[in-house]
Coordinates of C-alpha atoms and ligand atoms in Angstrom, one line a residue:
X1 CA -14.3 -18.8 -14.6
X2 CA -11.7 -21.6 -14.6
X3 CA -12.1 -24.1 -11.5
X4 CA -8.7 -24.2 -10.9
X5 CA -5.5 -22.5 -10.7
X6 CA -2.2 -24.2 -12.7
X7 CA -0.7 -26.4 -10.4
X8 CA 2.7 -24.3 -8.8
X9 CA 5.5 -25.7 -6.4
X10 CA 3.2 -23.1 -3.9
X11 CA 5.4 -21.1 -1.2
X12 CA 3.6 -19.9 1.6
X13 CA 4.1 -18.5 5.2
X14 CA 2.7 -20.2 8.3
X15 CA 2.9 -19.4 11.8
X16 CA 5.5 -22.5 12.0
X17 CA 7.6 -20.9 9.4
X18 CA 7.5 -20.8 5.6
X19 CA 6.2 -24.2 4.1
X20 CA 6.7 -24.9 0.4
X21 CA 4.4 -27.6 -1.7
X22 CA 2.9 -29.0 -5.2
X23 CA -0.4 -27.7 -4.9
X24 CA -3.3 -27.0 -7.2
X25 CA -5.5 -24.7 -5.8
X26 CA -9.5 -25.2 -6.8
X27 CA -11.6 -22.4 -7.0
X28 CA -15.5 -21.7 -5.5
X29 CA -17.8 -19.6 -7.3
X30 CA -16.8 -16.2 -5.9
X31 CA -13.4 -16.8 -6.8
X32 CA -11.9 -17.9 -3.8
X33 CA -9.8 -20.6 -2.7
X34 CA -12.3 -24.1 -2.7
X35 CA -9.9 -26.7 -1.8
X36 CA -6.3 -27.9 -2.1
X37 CA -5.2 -30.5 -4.1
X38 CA -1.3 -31.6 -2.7
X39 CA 0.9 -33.1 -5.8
X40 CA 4.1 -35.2 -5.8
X41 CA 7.1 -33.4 -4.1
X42 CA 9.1 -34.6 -6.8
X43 CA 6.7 -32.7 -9.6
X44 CA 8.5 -30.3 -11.3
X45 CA 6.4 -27.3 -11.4
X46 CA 6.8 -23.4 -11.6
X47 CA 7.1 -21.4 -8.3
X48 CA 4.3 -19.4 -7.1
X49 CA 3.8 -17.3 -3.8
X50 CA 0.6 -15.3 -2.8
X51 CA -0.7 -11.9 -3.6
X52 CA 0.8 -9.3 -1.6
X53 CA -1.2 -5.9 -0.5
X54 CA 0.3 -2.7 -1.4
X55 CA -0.8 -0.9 2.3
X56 CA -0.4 2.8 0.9
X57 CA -1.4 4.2 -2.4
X58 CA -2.2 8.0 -3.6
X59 CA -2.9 6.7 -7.6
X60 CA -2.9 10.2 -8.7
X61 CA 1.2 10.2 -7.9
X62 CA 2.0 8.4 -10.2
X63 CA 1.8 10.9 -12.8
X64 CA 4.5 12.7 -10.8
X65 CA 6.8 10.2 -10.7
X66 CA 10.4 11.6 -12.2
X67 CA 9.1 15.2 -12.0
X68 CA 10.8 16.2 -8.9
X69 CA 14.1 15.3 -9.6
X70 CA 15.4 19.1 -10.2
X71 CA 16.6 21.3 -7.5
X72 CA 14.6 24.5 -6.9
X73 CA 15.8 25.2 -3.5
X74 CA 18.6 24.2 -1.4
X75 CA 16.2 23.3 1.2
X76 CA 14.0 20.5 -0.9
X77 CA 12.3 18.7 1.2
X78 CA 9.2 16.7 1.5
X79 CA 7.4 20.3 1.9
X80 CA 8.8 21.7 -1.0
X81 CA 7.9 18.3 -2.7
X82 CA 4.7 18.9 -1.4
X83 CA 3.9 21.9 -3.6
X84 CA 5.2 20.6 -6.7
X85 CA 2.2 17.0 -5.5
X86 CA -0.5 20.2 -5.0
X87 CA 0.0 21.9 -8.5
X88 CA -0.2 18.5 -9.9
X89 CA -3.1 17.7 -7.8
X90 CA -5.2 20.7 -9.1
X91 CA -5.4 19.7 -12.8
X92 CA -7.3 16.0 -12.0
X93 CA -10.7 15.7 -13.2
X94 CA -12.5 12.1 -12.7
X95 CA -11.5 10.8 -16.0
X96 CA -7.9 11.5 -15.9
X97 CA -8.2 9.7 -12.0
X98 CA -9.3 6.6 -13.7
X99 CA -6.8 6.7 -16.9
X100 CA -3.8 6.8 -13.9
X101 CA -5.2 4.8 -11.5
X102 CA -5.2 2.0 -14.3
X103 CA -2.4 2.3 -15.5
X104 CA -0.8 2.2 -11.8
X105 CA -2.8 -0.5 -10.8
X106 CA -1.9 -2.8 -14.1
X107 CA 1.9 -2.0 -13.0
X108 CA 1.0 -3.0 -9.5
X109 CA 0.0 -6.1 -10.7
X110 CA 3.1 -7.2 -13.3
X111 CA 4.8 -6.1 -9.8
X112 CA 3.0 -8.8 -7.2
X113 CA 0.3 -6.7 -5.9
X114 CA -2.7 -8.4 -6.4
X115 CA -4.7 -5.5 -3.9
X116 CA -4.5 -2.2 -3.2
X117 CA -5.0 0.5 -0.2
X118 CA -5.8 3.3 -1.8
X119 CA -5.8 6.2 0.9
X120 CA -8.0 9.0 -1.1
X121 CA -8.3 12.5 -1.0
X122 CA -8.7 14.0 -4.1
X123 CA -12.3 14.1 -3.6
X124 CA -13.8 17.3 -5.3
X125 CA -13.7 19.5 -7.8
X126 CA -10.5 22.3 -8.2
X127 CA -12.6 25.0 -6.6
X128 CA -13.5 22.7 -3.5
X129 CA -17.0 21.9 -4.3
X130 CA -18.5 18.4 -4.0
X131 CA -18.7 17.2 -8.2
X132 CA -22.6 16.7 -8.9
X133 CA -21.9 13.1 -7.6
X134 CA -19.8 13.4 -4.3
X135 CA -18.5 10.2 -4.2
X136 CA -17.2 11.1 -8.5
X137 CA -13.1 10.8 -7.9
X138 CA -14.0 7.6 -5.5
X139 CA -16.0 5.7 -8.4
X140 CA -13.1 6.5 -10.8
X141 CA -10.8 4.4 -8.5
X142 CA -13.3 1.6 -8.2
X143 CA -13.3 1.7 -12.2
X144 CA -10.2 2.0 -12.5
X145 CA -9.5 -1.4 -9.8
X146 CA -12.2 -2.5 -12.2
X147 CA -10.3 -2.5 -15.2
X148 CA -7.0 -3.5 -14.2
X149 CA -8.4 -6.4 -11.9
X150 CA -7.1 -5.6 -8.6
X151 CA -8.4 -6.1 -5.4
X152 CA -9.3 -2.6 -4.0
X153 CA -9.6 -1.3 -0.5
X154 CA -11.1 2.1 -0.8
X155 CA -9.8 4.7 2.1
X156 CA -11.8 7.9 1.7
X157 CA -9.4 10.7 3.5
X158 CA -11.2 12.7 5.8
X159 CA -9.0 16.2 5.7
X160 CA -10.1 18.9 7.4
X161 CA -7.5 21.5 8.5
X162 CA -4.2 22.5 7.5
X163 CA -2.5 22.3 10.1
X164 CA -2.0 21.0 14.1
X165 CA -3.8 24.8 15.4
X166 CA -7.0 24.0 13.3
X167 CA -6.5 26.6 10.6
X168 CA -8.6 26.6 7.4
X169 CA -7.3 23.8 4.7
X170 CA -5.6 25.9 1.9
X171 CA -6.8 27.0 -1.7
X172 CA -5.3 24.1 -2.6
X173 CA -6.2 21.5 -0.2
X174 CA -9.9 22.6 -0.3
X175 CA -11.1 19.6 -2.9
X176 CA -9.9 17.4 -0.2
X177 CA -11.8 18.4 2.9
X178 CA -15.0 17.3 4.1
X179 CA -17.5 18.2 7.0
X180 CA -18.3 15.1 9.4
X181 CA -21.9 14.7 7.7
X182 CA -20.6 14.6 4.1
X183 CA -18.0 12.6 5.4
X184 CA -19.9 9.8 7.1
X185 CA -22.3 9.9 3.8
X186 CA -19.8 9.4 1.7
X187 CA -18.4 6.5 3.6
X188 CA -22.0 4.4 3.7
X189 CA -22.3 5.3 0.1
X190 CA -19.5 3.3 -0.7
X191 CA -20.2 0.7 1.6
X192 CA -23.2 0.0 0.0
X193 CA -21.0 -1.3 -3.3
X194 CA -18.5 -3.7 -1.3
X195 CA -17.8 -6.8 -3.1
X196 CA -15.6 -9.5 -3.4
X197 CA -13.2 -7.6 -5.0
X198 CA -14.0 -3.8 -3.2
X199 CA -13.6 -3.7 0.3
X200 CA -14.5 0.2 2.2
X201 CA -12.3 1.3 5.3
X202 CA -11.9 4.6 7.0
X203 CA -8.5 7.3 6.9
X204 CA -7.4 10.1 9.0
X205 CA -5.2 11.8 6.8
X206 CA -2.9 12.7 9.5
X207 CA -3.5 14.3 13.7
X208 CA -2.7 17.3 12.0
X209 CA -5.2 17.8 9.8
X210 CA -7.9 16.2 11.9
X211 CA -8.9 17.5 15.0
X212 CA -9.3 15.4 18.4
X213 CA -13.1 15.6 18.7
X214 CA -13.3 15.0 14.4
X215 CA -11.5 11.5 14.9
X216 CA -13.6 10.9 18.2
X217 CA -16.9 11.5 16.1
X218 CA -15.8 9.6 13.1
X219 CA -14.2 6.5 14.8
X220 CA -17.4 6.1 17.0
X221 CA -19.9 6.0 13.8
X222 CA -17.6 3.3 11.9
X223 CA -18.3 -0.4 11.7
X224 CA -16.8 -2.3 14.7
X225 CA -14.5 -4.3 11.9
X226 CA -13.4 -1.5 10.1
X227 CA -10.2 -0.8 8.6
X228 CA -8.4 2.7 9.7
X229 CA -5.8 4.1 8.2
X230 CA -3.4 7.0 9.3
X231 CA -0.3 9.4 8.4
X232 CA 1.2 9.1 11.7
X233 CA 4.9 10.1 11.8
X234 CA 6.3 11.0 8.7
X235 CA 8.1 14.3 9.5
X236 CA 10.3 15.8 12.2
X237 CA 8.3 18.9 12.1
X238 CA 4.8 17.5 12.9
X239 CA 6.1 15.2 16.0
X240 CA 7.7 18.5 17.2
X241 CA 4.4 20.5 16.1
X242 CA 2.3 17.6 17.7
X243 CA 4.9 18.2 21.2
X244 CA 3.9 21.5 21.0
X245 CA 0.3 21.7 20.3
X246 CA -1.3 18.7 21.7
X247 CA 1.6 18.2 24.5
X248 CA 2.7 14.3 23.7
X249 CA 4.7 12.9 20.3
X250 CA 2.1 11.5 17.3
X251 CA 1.7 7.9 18.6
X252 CA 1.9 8.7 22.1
X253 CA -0.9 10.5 21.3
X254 CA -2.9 8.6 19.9
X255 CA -2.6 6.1 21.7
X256 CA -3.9 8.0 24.5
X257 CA -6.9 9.0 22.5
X258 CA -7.9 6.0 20.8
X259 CA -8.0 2.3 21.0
X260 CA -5.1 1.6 18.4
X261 CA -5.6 -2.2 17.9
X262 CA -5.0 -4.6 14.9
X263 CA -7.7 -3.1 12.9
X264 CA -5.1 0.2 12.8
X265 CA -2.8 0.5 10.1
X266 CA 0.2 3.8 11.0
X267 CA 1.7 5.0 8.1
X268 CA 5.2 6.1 7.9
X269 CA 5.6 5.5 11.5
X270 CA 9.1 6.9 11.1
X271 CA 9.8 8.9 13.2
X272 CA 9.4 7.0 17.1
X273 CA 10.7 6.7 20.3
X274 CA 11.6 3.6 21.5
X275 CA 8.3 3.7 24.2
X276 CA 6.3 4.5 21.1
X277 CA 7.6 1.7 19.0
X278 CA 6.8 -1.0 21.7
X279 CA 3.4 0.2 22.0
X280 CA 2.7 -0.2 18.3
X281 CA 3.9 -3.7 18.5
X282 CA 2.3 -4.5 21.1
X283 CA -0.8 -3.1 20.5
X284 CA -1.2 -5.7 17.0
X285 CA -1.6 -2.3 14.9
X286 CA 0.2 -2.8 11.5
X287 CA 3.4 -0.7 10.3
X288 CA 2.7 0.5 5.9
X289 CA 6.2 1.2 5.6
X290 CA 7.0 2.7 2.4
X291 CA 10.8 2.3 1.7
X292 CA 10.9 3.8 -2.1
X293 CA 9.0 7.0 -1.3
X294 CA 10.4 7.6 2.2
X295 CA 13.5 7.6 0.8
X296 CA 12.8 9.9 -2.5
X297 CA 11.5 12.2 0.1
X298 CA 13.9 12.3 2.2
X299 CA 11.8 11.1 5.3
X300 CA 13.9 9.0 7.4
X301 CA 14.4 5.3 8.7
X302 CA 11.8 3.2 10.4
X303 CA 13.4 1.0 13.4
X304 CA 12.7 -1.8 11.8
X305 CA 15.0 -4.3 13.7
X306 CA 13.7 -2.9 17.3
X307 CA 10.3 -3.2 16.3
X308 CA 10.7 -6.9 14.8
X309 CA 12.5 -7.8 17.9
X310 CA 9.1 -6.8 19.3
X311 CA 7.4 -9.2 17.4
X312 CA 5.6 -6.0 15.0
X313 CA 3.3 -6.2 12.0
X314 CA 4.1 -4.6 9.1
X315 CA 3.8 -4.4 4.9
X316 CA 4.9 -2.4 2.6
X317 CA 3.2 0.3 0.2
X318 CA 4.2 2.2 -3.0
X319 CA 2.8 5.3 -1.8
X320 CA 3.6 8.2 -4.6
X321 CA 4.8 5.4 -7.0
X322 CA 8.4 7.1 -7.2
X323 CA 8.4 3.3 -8.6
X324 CA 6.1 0.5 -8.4
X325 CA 8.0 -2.8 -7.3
X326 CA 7.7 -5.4 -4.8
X327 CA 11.2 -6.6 -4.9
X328 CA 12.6 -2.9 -4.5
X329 CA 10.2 -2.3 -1.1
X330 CA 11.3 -5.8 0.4
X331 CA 15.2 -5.5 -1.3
X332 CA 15.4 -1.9 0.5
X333 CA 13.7 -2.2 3.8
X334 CA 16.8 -4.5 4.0
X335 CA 19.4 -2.7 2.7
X336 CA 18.9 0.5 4.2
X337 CA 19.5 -1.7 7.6
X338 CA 22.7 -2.6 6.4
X339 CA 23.4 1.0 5.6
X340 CA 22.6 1.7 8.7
X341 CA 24.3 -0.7 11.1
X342 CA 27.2 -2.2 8.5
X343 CA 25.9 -5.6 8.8
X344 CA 24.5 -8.1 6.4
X345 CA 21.0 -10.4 6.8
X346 CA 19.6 -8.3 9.4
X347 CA 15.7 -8.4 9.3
X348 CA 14.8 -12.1 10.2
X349 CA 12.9 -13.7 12.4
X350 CA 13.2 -17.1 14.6
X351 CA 11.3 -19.2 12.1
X352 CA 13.9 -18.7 8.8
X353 CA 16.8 -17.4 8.2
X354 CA 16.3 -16.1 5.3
X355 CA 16.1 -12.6 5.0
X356 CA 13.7 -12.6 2.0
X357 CA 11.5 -15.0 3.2
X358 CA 10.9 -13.6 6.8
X359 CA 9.9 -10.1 4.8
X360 CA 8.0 -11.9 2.5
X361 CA 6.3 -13.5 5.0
X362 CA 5.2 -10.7 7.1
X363 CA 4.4 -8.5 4.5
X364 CA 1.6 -11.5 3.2
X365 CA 0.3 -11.9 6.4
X366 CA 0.0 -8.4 8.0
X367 CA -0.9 -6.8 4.4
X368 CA -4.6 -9.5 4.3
X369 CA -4.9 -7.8 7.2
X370 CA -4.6 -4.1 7.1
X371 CA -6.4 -4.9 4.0
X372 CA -9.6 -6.4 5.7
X373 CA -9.0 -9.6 3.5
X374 CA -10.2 -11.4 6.5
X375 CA -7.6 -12.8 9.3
X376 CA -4.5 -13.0 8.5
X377 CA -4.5 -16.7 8.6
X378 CA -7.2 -17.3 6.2
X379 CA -6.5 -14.3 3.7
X380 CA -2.7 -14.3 3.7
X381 CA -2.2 -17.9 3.2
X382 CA -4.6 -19.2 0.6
X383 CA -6.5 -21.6 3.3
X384 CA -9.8 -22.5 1.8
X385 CA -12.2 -19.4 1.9
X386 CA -9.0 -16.8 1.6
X387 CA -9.0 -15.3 -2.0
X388 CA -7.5 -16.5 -5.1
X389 CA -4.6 -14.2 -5.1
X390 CA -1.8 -16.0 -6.6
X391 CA 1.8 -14.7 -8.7
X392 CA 3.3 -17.3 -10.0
X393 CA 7.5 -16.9 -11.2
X394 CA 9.1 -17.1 -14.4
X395 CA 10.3 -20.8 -15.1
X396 CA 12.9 -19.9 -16.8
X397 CA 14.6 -16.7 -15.4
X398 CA 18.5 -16.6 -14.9
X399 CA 17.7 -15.4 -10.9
X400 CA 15.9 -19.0 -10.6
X401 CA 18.2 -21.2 -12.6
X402 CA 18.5 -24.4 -10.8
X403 CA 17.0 -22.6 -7.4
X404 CA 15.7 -24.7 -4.5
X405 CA 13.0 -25.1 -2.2
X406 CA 15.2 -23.2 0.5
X407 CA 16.6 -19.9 -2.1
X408 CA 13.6 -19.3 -3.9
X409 CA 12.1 -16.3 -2.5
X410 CA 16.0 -14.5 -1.6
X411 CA 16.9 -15.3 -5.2
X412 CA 13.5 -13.6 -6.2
X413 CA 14.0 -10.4 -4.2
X414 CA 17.9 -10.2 -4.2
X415 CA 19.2 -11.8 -7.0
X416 CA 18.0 -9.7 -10.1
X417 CA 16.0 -6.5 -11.4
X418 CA 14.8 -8.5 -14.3
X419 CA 11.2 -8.7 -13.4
X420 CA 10.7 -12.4 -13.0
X421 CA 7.0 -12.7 -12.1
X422 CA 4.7 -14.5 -14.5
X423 CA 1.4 -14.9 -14.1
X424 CA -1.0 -12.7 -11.7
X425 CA -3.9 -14.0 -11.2
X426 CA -6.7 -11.8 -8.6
X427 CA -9.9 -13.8 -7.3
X428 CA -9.0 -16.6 -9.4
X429 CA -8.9 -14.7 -12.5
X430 CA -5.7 -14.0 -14.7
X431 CA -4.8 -10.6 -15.0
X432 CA -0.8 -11.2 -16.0
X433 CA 0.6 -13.5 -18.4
X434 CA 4.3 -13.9 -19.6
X435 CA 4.9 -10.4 -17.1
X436 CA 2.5 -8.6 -19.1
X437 CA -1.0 -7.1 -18.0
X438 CA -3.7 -8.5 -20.8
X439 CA -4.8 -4.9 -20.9
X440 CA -1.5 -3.5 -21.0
X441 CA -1.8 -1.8 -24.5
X442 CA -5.3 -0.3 -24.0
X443 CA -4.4 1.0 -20.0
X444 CA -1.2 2.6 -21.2
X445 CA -2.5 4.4 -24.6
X446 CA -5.0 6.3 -22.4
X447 CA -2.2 6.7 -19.8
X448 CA -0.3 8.4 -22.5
X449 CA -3.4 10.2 -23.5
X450 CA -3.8 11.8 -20.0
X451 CA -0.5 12.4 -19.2
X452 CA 0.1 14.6 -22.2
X453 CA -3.3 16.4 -21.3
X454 CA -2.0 16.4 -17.3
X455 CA 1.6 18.3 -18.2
X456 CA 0.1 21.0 -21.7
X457 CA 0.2 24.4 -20.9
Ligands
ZN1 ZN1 0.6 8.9 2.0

C-alpha cells in the first residue's frame, strides 16, 4: 500500500465554505487518511476533490439501460417501465449479479463515485425460494464492490407486499420478499462481514410494500447507528394511495410513525408538500435525489430550491443507471431549476456563489453520511481518520485550461461532457488511472458475456 497519495491542489468543502490547498495526503494502515502535509500555494499541481457517494443504486439496472426507449403504450410510465425492470429482473442468477454489478461499479468509479448505496432486492431465486445460501445475490454485490474497488454500503430491501392494502407480492416480486425472521437474519449475517471498505444498513423498499407494524418491528431490532433507507415519494399514485389507505401523504406519515432523523435517507422525495418538505429539513434526514432516472421515468421535480432555503441535506444517486455520471446528476439538478423557474445560477448557498461548488459541496458531505462513512465532517472532507477517497482531474483537459482556484469545480461540472476525471483512488488505493478502471478490460468482457446471455431467447 503506498503511504501517500500524489500531492493535488486539494478542493474541499467546510462548513465556512469551500477551501482549496496543496496538500499531500498520508495514508494509515487501513487506508485512511493519516495526516496532511500543506505544500506551497504557488505549487503547480493537478486538481483533486473527494469521493462522492452514489445514495441510490439497483446494479441489476444497468443491464436495462437503453431498452426502454420504444413506445408500447401511449400511457408509458414509470408502471409500464416497471414491467419491462420485472421481466428483466427474472433472468438474474448470482453470477450474472456480480458480472453487472462490476461492470457498474468500475463506471461508477471512472465517473467520481468512490462508494456506493446499493438498495437490494433481488434476493432469491426466480421461483421465490431462498438460494441454498440466503444471503447468495447479497455476496455477489460484495464481490462485485470487491473487484471493482468501491466502497460498498449494502441495503438489503425488506419487500413484503405489493401494494398499500397488504396484498400478496406478485409472481414476479416474490424473489424479493422476506419474512421479519429471515429478514433480521439476513441483516446480522452480513454484519458480521463489515469492513473498511463494506458497511451494512437497513431499507424499506417503500410504505407500500411494508406494512406499519413490519417497519415498527424491524426499526426496533436495528443497531442504534444504523443507516435506513426508503422509497418515499416517487409517484403521484402512491401519495394518493397512501391518502387513501393510511389517511396522511408518505412523509407525513412517516414522520408520524417513526423518528426520521439524520440516520434516514428518503428517496425520491419528489413528490411533497411544502409542510412535508420543511420537516425533512428539519429533521437532518438526507434527500437521494436521482436527477437522470427521475427524469427517464418521467417522475417529477424535487423542490429543490424551497428545501435548500431550508438548509436540507441531500446527494445524488444513479439509481437504474439510465447513465452513470456525476457531472450529469449535479449539471441537471441545476438545470431542470432553470427549466423550471427561467432563471440562471439558482441552487447556491450563502457560503459560494458558485453553483457547482455549493452542489458539490453538499452532495460530499451529506453522501459520507447517508453512507455511514462516519460524520459528515470527518468522512466527507478527508480530516485525518475519514477515508482515502480521492478523484483527482485531468491536467490537461480543454474544460480546465488555465482554470483557477475560484472556477474549478463549475468548469468541471458545466463546462464539458468530455470526462475529465483522472485518477480514482478508494481507501488509498488506485482504482482509475488516465480515466480508465485498471480492470476495465477483464470487468467489461464478462459484462459482454452476461449481457448477451441476459437478452438470448
Ligand atoms: Zn430505487
Amino acid at each position: 500500500m503506498p503511504r501517500s497519495l500524489p500531492a493535488c491542489r486539494v478542493w474541499r468543502p467546510s462548513s465556512a465554505g469551500p477551501v482549496i490547498e496543496p496538500l499531500r495526503i498520508d495514508l494509515d494502515a487501513q487506508g485512511r487518511v493519516g495526516g496532511l502535509a500543506r505544500g506551497d500555494t504557488n505549487d503547480v499541481l493537478p486538481w483533486a476533490v473527494p469521493g462522492v457517494a452514489n445514495l441510490h443504486s439497483h446494479a441489476f439496472q444497468r443491464a436495462m439501460a437503453g431498452l426502454a426507449e420504444r413506445r408500447m403504450n401511449p400511457q408509458d410510465s414509470f408502471w409500464t417501465w416497471r414491467e419491462t425492470m420485472y421481466q428483466l429482473a427474472a433472468r438474474f442468477d448470482p453470477e450474472l449479479l456480480r458480472d453487472v454489478a462490476a461492470q457498474l461499479y468500475a463506471e461508477m468509479l471512472e465517473a467520481g463515485y468512490t462508494r456506493v448505496c446499493e438498495f437490494h432486492y433481488l434476493h432469491h431465486a426466480p421461483d421465490g425460494r431462498p438460494y441454498a445460501d440466503p444471503a447468495a445475490m447479497s455476496r455477489a454485490l460484495i464481490e462485485a464492490a470487491r473487484e471493482a474497488g468501491i466502497g460498498l454500503t449494502l441495503l438489503p430491501v425488506l419487500y413484503m407486499s405489493g401494494g398499500f392494502d397488504g396484498r400478496a407480492l406478485g409472481d414476479r416480486q416474490r424473489r424479493f420478499g422476506h419474512s421479519i425472521d429471515a429478514y433480521l437474519r439476513l441483516l446480522e449475517t452480513l454484519r458480521a462481514e463489515q469492513g473498511e471498505r463494506l458497511r451494512v444498513g437497513c431499507a424499506l423498499h417503500s410504505l407500500r410494500a411494508v406494512p406499519p407494524d413490519a417497519m415498527r418491528e424491524v426499526l426496533a431490532a436495528l443497531p442504534a447507528d444504523s443507516r435506513i433507507h426508503i422509497h418515499i415519494a416517487e409517484q403521484t399514485g402512491e401519495v394518493e394511495e397512501c391518502v387513501a389507505r393510511r389517511g396522511a401523504r408518505p412523509v407525513d406519515w412517516l414522520y408520524a410513525n417513526a423518528e426520521v432523523d439524520a440516520r434516514w435517507t428518503l428517496v425520491h422525495a419528489t413528490h411533497l408538500s411544502p409542510e412535508e418538505t420543511t420537516r425533512i429539513a428539519a429533521s437532518g434526514a438526507t434527500v437521494a435525489i436521482c436527477t437522470t432516472t427521475e427524469a427517464n421515468l418521467g417522475d417529477g421535480f424535487f423542490p429543490l430550491l424551497d428545501y435548500m432555503a431550508q438548509g436540507g441535506r441531500f446527494g445524488v444517486g444513479s439509481d437504474s443507471h439510465a447513465t452513470v455520471s456525476l457531472v450529469d446528476e449535479l449539471r441537471w439538478l441545476e438545470y431542470g431549476q432553470r427549466l423550471l423557474h427561467r432563471h440562471r445560477t439558482l441552487a447556491v448557498d450563502d457560503s459560494t456563489r458558485s453553483v457547482g461548488e455549493t452542489l458539490l459541496a453538499a452532495v460530499i458531505r451529506a453522501g459520507a453520511d447517508a453512507a455511514g462513512q462516519g460524520s459528515a465532517v470527518a468522512a466527507g472532507v478527508l480530516q485525518p481518520g475519514a477515508d482515502a477517497d480521492l478523484v483527482t482531474l485531468q491536467a490537461e483537459h480543454p474544460a480546465l485550461y488555465a482554470a483557477s482556484d475560484a472556477d474549478v469545480v463549475d468548469r468541471w461540472l458545466f463546462g464539458s461532457n468530455r470526462p475529465a476525471i483522472d485518477g480514482v483512488w478508494v481507501g488509498g488505493l488506485q482504482r482509475v488511472s488516465d480515466g480508465r478502471h485498471l480492470q476495465r478490460d477483464a470487468l467489461e468482457a464478462r459484462f459482454a458475456a452476461g449481457m448477451k446471455r441476459l437478452l438470448a431467447d
